[in-house]
Amino acid sequence: MDYHKHRFQDNSLMIFKNTQVVAVLPANKLDNTIFSHQGLTYGGLVYSEKLKMGQVLDLYKSILKYLSEKGIGKVVIKELPYIYQKFPNDDFKYIAFILKAKLLKRDALSVIDYSSAFKIASNRKEGLKKAEEHQLVLKEEYDFQGFWNLILEPNLLKKHKTAPVHSLKEIQHLKHKFPKNIRQFNVYKHDEIVAGTTIFETEHVAHCQYISANTEKNKLGSLDFLHYKLITDVFKHKAYYDFGISNENNGRQLNKGLLFWKEGFGARTVTQDVYEIETSQVNLIDEVLI
C-alpha cells in the first residue's frame, strides 16, 4: 500500500498476544469511519489458519472495543471472496451476521472454476477465427508503457472520462516489487499492439486487473484470442480465472454486454460483499459462545 499512501490516512492495526503479532487489519480512516481498505481490492482481517473461530471472535472483539474507545463509530470491511482463500473460511461472514452488520454493496465477479467443466461459446470461437485470419500474436511483456499509453489510458478517457486506478509509474513500481505476481500480456498485429490485459496472479487465481483493446477489437477478435490463450494455456494450472466485476451503481446494476462476453468463456458469478459494522455492537460477541 506504500505506493499510494498519500491518498489515504493510514489506520492499520496490529493485534498482539503478549509480544507476538497474531493478526493485522489493513485500514485507513475517513472522518469517523475505519475502512479496510479503500486502497485495496479486498480487505479484512489477516490471520493464521491455525486460529479457530473462538479466537477470531476474540480478535474482532478486541478491534471493535479499541476503535470504540478511540471514538470510531463504524468499520467498513470488504469481504475476501472464497476463491482467494487458502482454506475454507467464512468466519467474517458469520461474525458480520452476529454484529448485525449492514450490507453496503455486493459486487459480481465473473470467474472460471477449473475444477468444473466449462464451455467456451461459439461466438467467442468466432473471434478466434478472426484472430487467426489476421495473424495475431500473444506476447508477455515486462514493460507496461505500450499498453498504458496506446490502449488503456486512451480508452478509459474516451469511454468513461477517467484514468486507470494505477498510473503507469505505480504499476511499474508494483511490478518491480512483485515481479512474479503482476504480469502483462499484449496482443499484436504485425508488431502493432491491438489489445492487452494486466494480470494479478496469486497462488490459486489469475485475476484480470485491466482489459482493453483498440477500436478494431470486434473485427480482429483480439480480446477473444487474448483470453482464450490465457485461459486454456498460460493459466490452465490455476484453480480460478477471475475476469473481475461486471457491475455498476454500487453493485445494483450489471453491464449486460460485458457480462455476456465473460460468460461466453464459461465464467460464472462469485460475489464479494462490503459490510458496515457499528463498533457499539461489540458486546454482541459475548453472547455467541454458549
PDB file of C-alpha atoms in Angstrom:
ATOM      1  CA  MET A   1       0.000   0.000   0.000  1.00  0.00           C
ATOM      2  CA  ASP A   2       3.019   2.226   0.357  1.00  0.00           C
ATOM      3  CA  TYR A   3       2.957   3.462  -3.254  1.00  0.00           C
ATOM      4  CA  HIS A   4      -0.336   5.341  -2.757  1.00  0.00           C
ATOM      5  CA  LYS A   5      -0.082   6.164   0.938  1.00  0.00           C
ATOM      6  CA  HIS A   6      -0.510   9.863   0.135  1.00  0.00           C
ATOM      7  CA  ARG A   7      -4.143   9.183  -0.867  1.00  0.00           C
ATOM      8  CA  PHE A   8      -5.230   7.705   2.457  1.00  0.00           C
ATOM      9  CA  GLN A   9      -4.928   8.371   6.175  1.00  0.00           C
ATOM     10  CA  ASP A  10      -3.476   5.073   7.310  1.00  0.00           C
ATOM     11  CA  ASN A  11      -5.055   3.482  10.363  1.00  0.00           C
ATOM     12  CA  SER A  12      -3.848  -0.109  10.036  1.00  0.00           C
ATOM     13  CA  LEU A  13      -3.929  -2.177  13.204  1.00  0.00           C
ATOM     14  CA  MET A  14      -1.760  -4.979  14.578  1.00  0.00           C
ATOM     15  CA  ILE A  15      -3.156  -7.311  17.234  1.00  0.00           C
ATOM     16  CA  PHE A  16      -0.720  -8.847  19.692  1.00  0.00           C
ATOM     17  CA  LYS A  17      -0.818 -11.786  22.046  1.00  0.00           C
ATOM     18  CA  ASN A  18       1.862 -10.940  24.566  1.00  0.00           C
ATOM     19  CA  THR A  19       4.684  -9.777  22.267  1.00  0.00           C
ATOM     20  CA  GLN A  20       3.670 -11.750  19.172  1.00  0.00           C
ATOM     21  CA  VAL A  21       1.611 -10.339  16.305  1.00  0.00           C
ATOM     22  CA  VAL A  22      -1.378 -12.635  15.723  1.00  0.00           C
ATOM     23  CA  ALA A  23      -3.384 -10.575  13.221  1.00  0.00           C
ATOM     24  CA  VAL A  24      -3.244  -7.480  11.029  1.00  0.00           C
ATOM     25  CA  LEU A  25      -6.065  -5.234   9.809  1.00  0.00           C
ATOM     26  CA  PRO A  26      -5.010  -3.094   6.811  1.00  0.00           C
ATOM     27  CA  ALA A  27      -7.111   0.047   7.216  1.00  0.00           C
ATOM     28  CA  ASN A  28      -7.497   3.736   6.554  1.00  0.00           C
ATOM     29  CA  LYS A  29      -9.540   6.372   8.363  1.00  0.00           C
ATOM     30  CA  LEU A  30     -12.048   8.748   6.800  1.00  0.00           C
ATOM     31  CA  ASP A  31     -13.980  11.024   9.144  1.00  0.00           C
ATOM     32  CA  ASN A  32     -15.469   8.792  11.862  1.00  0.00           C
ATOM     33  CA  THR A  33     -15.127   5.545   9.907  1.00  0.00           C
ATOM     34  CA  ILE A  34     -12.394   2.948   9.500  1.00  0.00           C
ATOM     35  CA  PHE A  35     -12.162   1.243   6.097  1.00  0.00           C
ATOM     36  CA  SER A  36     -10.316  -1.990   5.404  1.00  0.00           C
ATOM     37  CA  HIS A  37      -9.021  -0.761   2.973  1.00  0.00           C
ATOM     38  CA  GLN A  38     -10.066   1.796   0.342  1.00  0.00           C
ATOM     39  CA  GLY A  39      -6.777   1.358  -1.448  1.00  0.00           C
ATOM     40  CA  LEU A  40      -7.070  -2.427  -1.695  1.00  0.00           C
ATOM     41  CA  THR A  41      -9.277  -4.609  -3.879  1.00  0.00           C
ATOM     42  CA  TYR A  42     -10.005  -6.837  -0.904  1.00  0.00           C
ATOM     43  CA  GLY A  43      -9.967  -6.156   2.810  1.00  0.00           C
ATOM     44  CA  GLY A  44     -10.474  -7.740   6.166  1.00  0.00           C
ATOM     45  CA  LEU A  45      -8.508  -9.245   8.994  1.00  0.00           C
ATOM     46  CA  VAL A  46      -5.370 -11.203   8.112  1.00  0.00           C
ATOM     47  CA  TYR A  47      -4.504 -14.039  10.486  1.00  0.00           C
ATOM     48  CA  SER A  48      -3.018 -17.534  10.620  1.00  0.00           C
ATOM     49  CA  GLU A  49      -5.016 -20.559   9.563  1.00  0.00           C
ATOM     50  CA  LYS A  50      -4.151 -22.007  12.991  1.00  0.00           C
ATOM     51  CA  LEU A  51      -6.657 -19.687  14.653  1.00  0.00           C
ATOM     52  CA  LYS A  52     -10.083 -21.183  15.349  1.00  0.00           C
ATOM     53  CA  MET A  53     -13.479 -19.477  15.374  1.00  0.00           C
ATOM     54  CA  GLY A  54     -13.433 -18.627  19.084  1.00  0.00           C
ATOM     55  CA  GLN A  55     -10.057 -16.930  18.721  1.00  0.00           C
ATOM     56  CA  VAL A  56     -11.225 -14.979  15.678  1.00  0.00           C
ATOM     57  CA  LEU A  57     -14.232 -13.757  17.665  1.00  0.00           C
ATOM     58  CA  ASP A  58     -11.812 -12.505  20.317  1.00  0.00           C
ATOM     59  CA  LEU A  59      -9.809 -10.669  17.635  1.00  0.00           C
ATOM     60  CA  TYR A  60     -12.860  -8.810  16.354  1.00  0.00           C
ATOM     61  CA  LYS A  61     -13.956  -8.047  19.894  1.00  0.00           C
ATOM     62  CA  SER A  62     -10.550  -6.517  20.657  1.00  0.00           C
ATOM     63  CA  ILE A  63     -10.576  -4.460  17.464  1.00  0.00           C
ATOM     64  CA  LEU A  64     -14.103  -3.107  17.861  1.00  0.00           C
ATOM     65  CA  LYS A  65     -13.588  -2.329  21.536  1.00  0.00           C
ATOM     66  CA  TYR A  66     -10.350  -0.493  20.794  1.00  0.00           C
ATOM     67  CA  LEU A  67     -11.885   1.533  17.957  1.00  0.00           C
ATOM     68  CA  SER A  68     -14.965   2.372  20.021  1.00  0.00           C
ATOM     69  CA  GLU A  69     -12.742   3.709  22.799  1.00  0.00           C
ATOM     70  CA  LYS A  70     -10.956   5.842  20.195  1.00  0.00           C
ATOM     71  CA  GLY A  71     -14.247   7.389  19.129  1.00  0.00           C
ATOM     72  CA  ILE A  72     -14.621   5.450  15.869  1.00  0.00           C
ATOM     73  CA  GLY A  73     -18.291   4.710  15.191  1.00  0.00           C
ATOM     74  CA  LYS A  74     -18.143   2.420  12.150  1.00  0.00           C
ATOM     75  CA  VAL A  75     -15.908  -0.091  10.401  1.00  0.00           C
ATOM     76  CA  VAL A  76     -16.358  -0.919   6.699  1.00  0.00           C
ATOM     77  CA  ILE A  77     -14.849  -4.215   5.535  1.00  0.00           C
ATOM     78  CA  LYS A  78     -14.629  -5.664   2.025  1.00  0.00           C
ATOM     79  CA  GLU A  79     -15.032  -9.418   2.150  1.00  0.00           C
ATOM     80  CA  LEU A  80     -12.332 -11.628   0.670  1.00  0.00           C
ATOM     81  CA  PRO A  81     -14.040 -13.854  -1.954  1.00  0.00           C
ATOM     82  CA  TYR A  82     -13.646 -17.542  -1.229  1.00  0.00           C
ATOM     83  CA  ILE A  83     -11.651 -18.142  -4.406  1.00  0.00           C
ATOM     84  CA  TYR A  84      -8.741 -16.191  -2.887  1.00  0.00           C
ATOM     85  CA  GLN A  85      -8.742 -18.018   0.429  1.00  0.00           C
ATOM     86  CA  LYS A  86      -6.128 -20.666   1.129  1.00  0.00           C
ATOM     87  CA  PHE A  87      -8.529 -22.649   3.312  1.00  0.00           C
ATOM     88  CA  PRO A  88     -12.320 -22.716   3.865  1.00  0.00           C
ATOM     89  CA  ASN A  89     -13.126 -19.667   5.949  1.00  0.00           C
ATOM     90  CA  ASP A  90     -16.462 -17.920   6.367  1.00  0.00           C
ATOM     91  CA  ASP A  91     -15.571 -16.603   9.821  1.00  0.00           C
ATOM     92  CA  PHE A  92     -16.147 -12.993   8.850  1.00  0.00           C
ATOM     93  CA  LYS A  93     -19.447 -13.688   7.108  1.00  0.00           C
ATOM     94  CA  TYR A  94     -20.772 -15.256  10.296  1.00  0.00           C
ATOM     95  CA  ILE A  95     -19.345 -12.520  12.541  1.00  0.00           C
ATOM     96  CA  ALA A  96     -20.909  -9.849  10.326  1.00  0.00           C
ATOM     97  CA  PHE A  97     -24.263 -11.556  10.874  1.00  0.00           C
ATOM     98  CA  ILE A  98     -23.731 -11.669  14.652  1.00  0.00           C
ATOM     99  CA  LEU A  99     -22.807  -7.987  14.752  1.00  0.00           C
ATOM    100  CA  LYS A 100     -25.899  -7.030  12.727  1.00  0.00           C
ATOM    101  CA  ALA A 101     -23.684  -5.602  10.004  1.00  0.00           C
ATOM    102  CA  LYS A 102     -25.251  -3.577   7.212  1.00  0.00           C
ATOM    103  CA  LEU A 103     -24.662  -4.844   3.669  1.00  0.00           C
ATOM    104  CA  LEU A 104     -23.468  -1.787   1.742  1.00  0.00           C
ATOM    105  CA  LYS A 105     -22.503  -3.356  -1.552  1.00  0.00           C
ATOM    106  CA  ARG A 106     -22.403  -6.682  -3.387  1.00  0.00           C
ATOM    107  CA  ASP A 107     -20.100  -6.978  -6.390  1.00  0.00           C
ATOM    108  CA  ALA A 108     -20.452  -9.677  -9.035  1.00  0.00           C
ATOM    109  CA  LEU A 109     -17.183 -11.224 -10.206  1.00  0.00           C
ATOM    110  CA  SER A 110     -17.135 -13.397 -13.338  1.00  0.00           C
ATOM    111  CA  VAL A 111     -14.982 -16.435 -12.572  1.00  0.00           C
ATOM    112  CA  ILE A 112     -13.945 -19.619 -14.344  1.00  0.00           C
ATOM    113  CA  ASP A 113     -13.640 -22.576 -11.970  1.00  0.00           C
ATOM    114  CA  TYR A 114     -11.169 -25.035 -13.472  1.00  0.00           C
ATOM    115  CA  SER A 115     -12.418 -27.853 -11.241  1.00  0.00           C
ATOM    116  CA  SER A 116     -15.771 -27.780 -13.071  1.00  0.00           C
ATOM    117  CA  ALA A 117     -16.422 -28.372 -16.738  1.00  0.00           C
ATOM    118  CA  PHE A 118     -16.854 -25.102 -18.623  1.00  0.00           C
ATOM    119  CA  LYS A 119     -17.708 -24.486 -22.250  1.00  0.00           C
ATOM    120  CA  ILE A 120     -16.467 -21.666 -24.460  1.00  0.00           C
ATOM    121  CA  ALA A 121     -19.335 -20.318 -26.545  1.00  0.00           C
ATOM    122  CA  SER A 122     -19.357 -20.406 -30.337  1.00  0.00           C
ATOM    123  CA  ASN A 123     -19.345 -16.600 -30.631  1.00  0.00           C
ATOM    124  CA  ARG A 124     -16.072 -16.475 -28.679  1.00  0.00           C
ATOM    125  CA  LYS A 125     -14.613 -19.094 -31.009  1.00  0.00           C
ATOM    126  CA  GLU A 126     -15.652 -16.942 -33.954  1.00  0.00           C
ATOM    127  CA  GLY A 127     -13.349 -14.291 -32.518  1.00  0.00           C
ATOM    128  CA  LEU A 128     -10.531 -16.832 -32.545  1.00  0.00           C
ATOM    129  CA  LYS A 129     -11.065 -17.465 -36.254  1.00  0.00           C
ATOM    130  CA  LYS A 130     -10.820 -13.740 -36.923  1.00  0.00           C
ATOM    131  CA  ALA A 131      -7.602 -13.579 -34.888  1.00  0.00           C
ATOM    132  CA  GLU A 132      -6.091 -16.414 -36.894  1.00  0.00           C
ATOM    133  CA  GLU A 133      -7.038 -14.721 -40.159  1.00  0.00           C
ATOM    134  CA  HIS A 134      -5.311 -11.516 -39.018  1.00  0.00           C
ATOM    135  CA  GLN A 135      -2.292 -13.458 -37.695  1.00  0.00           C
ATOM    136  CA  LEU A 136      -2.493 -12.027 -34.202  1.00  0.00           C
ATOM    137  CA  VAL A 137       0.290 -12.851 -31.766  1.00  0.00           C
ATOM    138  CA  LEU A 138       0.238 -13.013 -27.960  1.00  0.00           C
ATOM    139  CA  LYS A 139       3.299 -11.862 -26.004  1.00  0.00           C
ATOM    140  CA  GLU A 140       4.082 -11.446 -22.333  1.00  0.00           C
ATOM    141  CA  GLU A 141       5.766  -8.080 -21.805  1.00  0.00           C
ATOM    142  CA  TYR A 142       7.752  -6.673 -18.893  1.00  0.00           C
ATOM    143  CA  ASP A 143       7.139  -3.067 -19.913  1.00  0.00           C
ATOM    144  CA  PHE A 144       3.628  -1.662 -19.383  1.00  0.00           C
ATOM    145  CA  GLN A 145       4.209   1.512 -21.376  1.00  0.00           C
ATOM    146  CA  GLY A 146       2.725   0.365 -24.697  1.00  0.00           C
ATOM    147  CA  PHE A 147      -0.491  -0.964 -23.146  1.00  0.00           C
ATOM    148  CA  TRP A 148      -0.940   2.007 -20.813  1.00  0.00           C
ATOM    149  CA  ASN A 149      -0.137   4.775 -23.275  1.00  0.00           C
ATOM    150  CA  LEU A 150      -1.591   3.375 -26.500  1.00  0.00           C
ATOM    151  CA  ILE A 151      -4.560   1.281 -25.339  1.00  0.00           C
ATOM    152  CA  LEU A 152      -5.697   1.512 -21.725  1.00  0.00           C
ATOM    153  CA  GLU A 153      -5.490   5.221 -20.888  1.00  0.00           C
ATOM    154  CA  PRO A 154      -6.925   6.459 -24.243  1.00  0.00           C
ATOM    155  CA  ASN A 155      -9.843   4.008 -23.961  1.00  0.00           C
ATOM    156  CA  LEU A 156     -10.746   4.920 -20.387  1.00  0.00           C
ATOM    157  CA  LEU A 157     -10.512   8.624 -21.147  1.00  0.00           C
ATOM    158  CA  LYS A 158     -12.688   8.338 -24.258  1.00  0.00           C
ATOM    159  CA  LYS A 159     -15.344   5.977 -22.857  1.00  0.00           C
ATOM    160  CA  HIS A 160     -15.542   6.941 -19.197  1.00  0.00           C
ATOM    161  CA  LYS A 161     -13.660  10.240 -18.852  1.00  0.00           C
ATOM    162  CA  THR A 162     -11.438   8.567 -16.269  1.00  0.00           C
ATOM    163  CA  ALA A 163      -7.978   7.065 -15.777  1.00  0.00           C
ATOM    164  CA  PRO A 164      -6.713   3.674 -14.574  1.00  0.00           C
ATOM    165  CA  VAL A 165      -6.642   3.181 -10.805  1.00  0.00           C
ATOM    166  CA  HIS A 166      -2.887   2.681 -11.174  1.00  0.00           C
ATOM    167  CA  SER A 167      -0.768   5.189 -13.069  1.00  0.00           C
ATOM    168  CA  LEU A 168       1.970   3.860 -15.339  1.00  0.00           C
ATOM    169  CA  LYS A 169       4.543   4.760 -12.711  1.00  0.00           C
ATOM    170  CA  GLU A 170       2.581   2.965  -9.988  1.00  0.00           C
ATOM    171  CA  ILE A 171       2.082  -0.257 -11.947  1.00  0.00           C
ATOM    172  CA  GLN A 172       5.778  -0.286 -12.857  1.00  0.00           C
ATOM    173  CA  HIS A 173       6.629   0.150  -9.180  1.00  0.00           C
ATOM    174  CA  LEU A 174       4.338  -2.735  -8.227  1.00  0.00           C
ATOM    175  CA  LYS A 175       5.862  -4.920 -10.950  1.00  0.00           C
ATOM    176  CA  HIS A 176       9.284  -4.229  -9.500  1.00  0.00           C
ATOM    177  CA  LYS A 177       8.057  -5.188  -6.022  1.00  0.00           C
ATOM    178  CA  PHE A 178       6.106  -8.267  -7.156  1.00  0.00           C
ATOM    179  CA  PRO A 179       7.677  -9.431 -10.444  1.00  0.00           C
ATOM    180  CA  LYS A 180       6.075 -12.888 -10.368  1.00  0.00           C
ATOM    181  CA  ASN A 181       2.591 -11.714  -9.360  1.00  0.00           C
ATOM    182  CA  ILE A 182       1.928  -8.875 -11.809  1.00  0.00           C
ATOM    183  CA  ARG A 183       2.112  -9.821 -15.475  1.00  0.00           C
ATOM    184  CA  GLN A 184       1.302  -8.023 -18.713  1.00  0.00           C
ATOM    185  CA  PHE A 185       0.047  -9.820 -21.827  1.00  0.00           C
ATOM    186  CA  ASN A 186      -0.345  -7.943 -25.103  1.00  0.00           C
ATOM    187  CA  VAL A 187      -1.776  -8.903 -28.492  1.00  0.00           C
ATOM    188  CA  TYR A 188      -0.027  -7.673 -31.636  1.00  0.00           C
ATOM    189  CA  LYS A 189      -0.923  -7.431 -35.308  1.00  0.00           C
ATOM    190  CA  HIS A 190       2.244  -7.087 -37.361  1.00  0.00           C
ATOM    191  CA  ASP A 191       4.139  -5.719 -34.326  1.00  0.00           C
ATOM    192  CA  GLU A 192       1.408  -3.162 -33.536  1.00  0.00           C
ATOM    193  CA  ILE A 193      -0.276  -3.531 -30.148  1.00  0.00           C
ATOM    194  CA  VAL A 194      -4.041  -4.019 -30.512  1.00  0.00           C
ATOM    195  CA  ALA A 195      -5.105  -5.364 -27.080  1.00  0.00           C
ATOM    196  CA  GLY A 196      -3.836  -6.363 -23.672  1.00  0.00           C
ATOM    197  CA  THR A 197      -4.600  -7.382 -20.121  1.00  0.00           C
ATOM    198  CA  THR A 198      -2.803  -6.905 -16.813  1.00  0.00           C
ATOM    199  CA  ILE A 199      -2.940  -9.996 -14.621  1.00  0.00           C
ATOM    200  CA  PHE A 200      -2.586 -10.020 -10.850  1.00  0.00           C
ATOM    201  CA  GLU A 201      -1.574 -13.594 -10.076  1.00  0.00           C
ATOM    202  CA  THR A 202      -1.975 -15.314  -6.700  1.00  0.00           C
ATOM    203  CA  GLU A 203      -1.393 -18.919  -5.714  1.00  0.00           C
ATOM    204  CA  HIS A 204      -4.802 -20.108  -6.898  1.00  0.00           C
ATOM    205  CA  VAL A 205      -6.150 -17.253  -9.063  1.00  0.00           C
ATOM    206  CA  ALA A 206      -5.289 -15.321 -12.204  1.00  0.00           C
ATOM    207  CA  HIS A 207      -7.161 -12.015 -11.872  1.00  0.00           C
ATOM    208  CA  CYS A 208      -7.648  -9.621 -14.790  1.00  0.00           C
ATOM    209  CA  GLN A 209      -6.972  -6.206 -13.300  1.00  0.00           C
ATOM    210  CA  TYR A 210      -7.227  -4.384 -16.642  1.00  0.00           C
ATOM    211  CA  ILE A 211      -8.650  -5.482 -20.005  1.00  0.00           C
ATOM    212  CA  SER A 212      -8.619  -3.217 -23.048  1.00  0.00           C
ATOM    213  CA  ALA A 213      -8.292  -3.200 -26.842  1.00  0.00           C
ATOM    214  CA  ASN A 214      -8.268  -0.749 -29.716  1.00  0.00           C
ATOM    215  CA  THR A 215     -11.329   0.136 -31.780  1.00  0.00           C
ATOM    216  CA  GLU A 216     -10.822  -2.851 -34.122  1.00  0.00           C
ATOM    217  CA  LYS A 217     -11.326  -5.470 -31.394  1.00  0.00           C
ATOM    218  CA  ASN A 218     -14.517  -6.881 -32.919  1.00  0.00           C
ATOM    219  CA  LYS A 219     -13.022  -7.014 -36.393  1.00  0.00           C
ATOM    220  CA  LEU A 220      -9.786  -8.622 -35.183  1.00  0.00           C
ATOM    221  CA  GLY A 221     -11.159 -10.837 -32.425  1.00  0.00           C
ATOM    222  CA  SER A 222      -8.258  -9.596 -30.299  1.00  0.00           C
ATOM    223  CA  LEU A 223      -9.853  -9.902 -26.853  1.00  0.00           C
ATOM    224  CA  ASP A 224     -11.338 -13.324 -27.590  1.00  0.00           C
ATOM    225  CA  PHE A 225      -7.915 -14.506 -28.761  1.00  0.00           C
ATOM    226  CA  LEU A 226      -6.143 -12.981 -25.748  1.00  0.00           C
ATOM    227  CA  HIS A 227      -8.286 -14.580 -23.076  1.00  0.00           C
ATOM    228  CA  TYR A 228      -8.711 -17.901 -24.851  1.00  0.00           C
ATOM    229  CA  LYS A 229      -4.924 -18.292 -24.852  1.00  0.00           C
ATOM    230  CA  LEU A 230      -4.610 -17.267 -21.207  1.00  0.00           C
ATOM    231  CA  ILE A 231      -7.474 -19.486 -20.029  1.00  0.00           C
ATOM    232  CA  THR A 232      -6.580 -22.610 -21.992  1.00  0.00           C
ATOM    233  CA  ASP A 233      -2.789 -22.370 -21.873  1.00  0.00           C
ATOM    234  CA  VAL A 234      -0.967 -19.824 -19.688  1.00  0.00           C
ATOM    235  CA  PHE A 235      -3.123 -20.181 -16.567  1.00  0.00           C
ATOM    236  CA  LYS A 236      -4.698 -23.601 -17.065  1.00  0.00           C
ATOM    237  CA  HIS A 237      -2.897 -24.829 -13.924  1.00  0.00           C
ATOM    238  CA  LYS A 238      -4.741 -22.347 -11.685  1.00  0.00           C
ATOM    239  CA  ALA A 239      -7.855 -23.081  -9.683  1.00  0.00           C
ATOM    240  CA  TYR A 240      -9.685 -19.965 -10.928  1.00  0.00           C
ATOM    241  CA  TYR A 241      -9.561 -17.340 -13.671  1.00  0.00           C
ATOM    242  CA  ASP A 242     -11.162 -14.114 -12.445  1.00  0.00           C
ATOM    243  CA  PHE A 243     -12.367 -11.588 -15.035  1.00  0.00           C
ATOM    244  CA  GLY A 244     -13.315  -9.130 -12.278  1.00  0.00           C
ATOM    245  CA  ILE A 245     -16.595  -7.311 -11.743  1.00  0.00           C
ATOM    246  CA  SER A 246     -19.274  -6.524 -14.322  1.00  0.00           C
ATOM    247  CA  ASN A 247     -21.455  -4.319 -12.148  1.00  0.00           C
ATOM    248  CA  GLU A 248     -22.042  -0.615 -11.672  1.00  0.00           C
ATOM    249  CA  ASN A 249     -24.073   1.658  -9.393  1.00  0.00           C
ATOM    250  CA  ASN A 250     -22.684   0.195  -6.165  1.00  0.00           C
ATOM    251  CA  GLY A 251     -23.387  -3.343  -7.341  1.00  0.00           C
ATOM    252  CA  ARG A 252     -27.064  -2.797  -8.135  1.00  0.00           C
ATOM    253  CA  GLN A 253     -26.718  -2.939 -11.912  1.00  0.00           C
ATOM    254  CA  LEU A 254     -24.867  -5.237 -14.314  1.00  0.00           C
ATOM    255  CA  ASN A 255     -23.243  -4.299 -17.597  1.00  0.00           C
ATOM    256  CA  LYS A 256     -25.150  -6.754 -19.801  1.00  0.00           C
ATOM    257  CA  GLY A 257     -22.721  -6.757 -22.718  1.00  0.00           C
ATOM    258  CA  LEU A 258     -19.647  -7.177 -20.520  1.00  0.00           C
ATOM    259  CA  LEU A 259     -21.273  -9.968 -18.524  1.00  0.00           C
ATOM    260  CA  PHE A 260     -22.371 -11.766 -21.708  1.00  0.00           C
ATOM    261  CA  TRP A 261     -18.817 -11.616 -23.083  1.00  0.00           C
ATOM    262  CA  LYS A 262     -17.253 -13.047 -19.908  1.00  0.00           C
ATOM    263  CA  GLU A 263     -19.864 -15.769 -19.574  1.00  0.00           C
ATOM    264  CA  GLY A 264     -19.069 -16.733 -23.153  1.00  0.00           C
ATOM    265  CA  PHE A 265     -15.788 -18.139 -21.856  1.00  0.00           C
ATOM    266  CA  GLY A 266     -17.595 -20.231 -19.251  1.00  0.00           C
ATOM    267  CA  ALA A 267     -17.339 -17.763 -16.368  1.00  0.00           C
ATOM    268  CA  ARG A 268     -19.963 -17.752 -13.632  1.00  0.00           C
ATOM    269  CA  THR A 269     -20.740 -15.335 -10.820  1.00  0.00           C
ATOM    270  CA  VAL A 270     -18.937 -15.149  -7.490  1.00  0.00           C
ATOM    271  CA  THR A 271     -19.962 -12.356  -5.124  1.00  0.00           C
ATOM    272  CA  GLN A 272     -17.962 -10.037  -2.897  1.00  0.00           C
ATOM    273  CA  ASP A 273     -19.761  -8.201  -0.099  1.00  0.00           C
ATOM    274  CA  VAL A 274     -18.945  -4.944   1.661  1.00  0.00           C
ATOM    275  CA  TYR A 275     -20.261  -4.620   5.220  1.00  0.00           C
ATOM    276  CA  GLU A 276     -20.579  -1.744   7.661  1.00  0.00           C
ATOM    277  CA  ILE A 277     -20.235  -2.635  11.343  1.00  0.00           C
ATOM    278  CA  GLU A 278     -21.068  -0.320  14.220  1.00  0.00           C
ATOM    279  CA  THR A 279     -18.398  -0.557  16.893  1.00  0.00           C
ATOM    280  CA  SER A 280     -21.086  -0.139  19.565  1.00  0.00           C
ATOM    281  CA  GLN A 281     -22.304  -3.655  18.719  1.00  0.00           C
ATOM    282  CA  VAL A 282     -19.134  -5.217  20.113  1.00  0.00           C
ATOM    283  CA  ASN A 283     -20.923  -6.654  23.175  1.00  0.00           C
ATOM    284  CA  LEU A 284     -22.945  -8.964  20.903  1.00  0.00           C
ATOM    285  CA  ILE A 285     -19.829 -11.107  20.544  1.00  0.00           C
ATOM    286  CA  ASP A 286     -20.101 -12.051  24.243  1.00  0.00           C
ATOM    287  CA  GLU A 287     -23.408 -13.792  23.531  1.00  0.00           C
ATOM    288  CA  VAL A 288     -22.140 -16.077  20.762  1.00  0.00           C
ATOM    289  CA  LEU A 289     -20.351 -18.938  22.510  1.00  0.00           C
ATOM    290  CA  ILE A 290     -22.678 -20.802  24.887  1.00  0.00           C
TER     291      ILE A 290
END
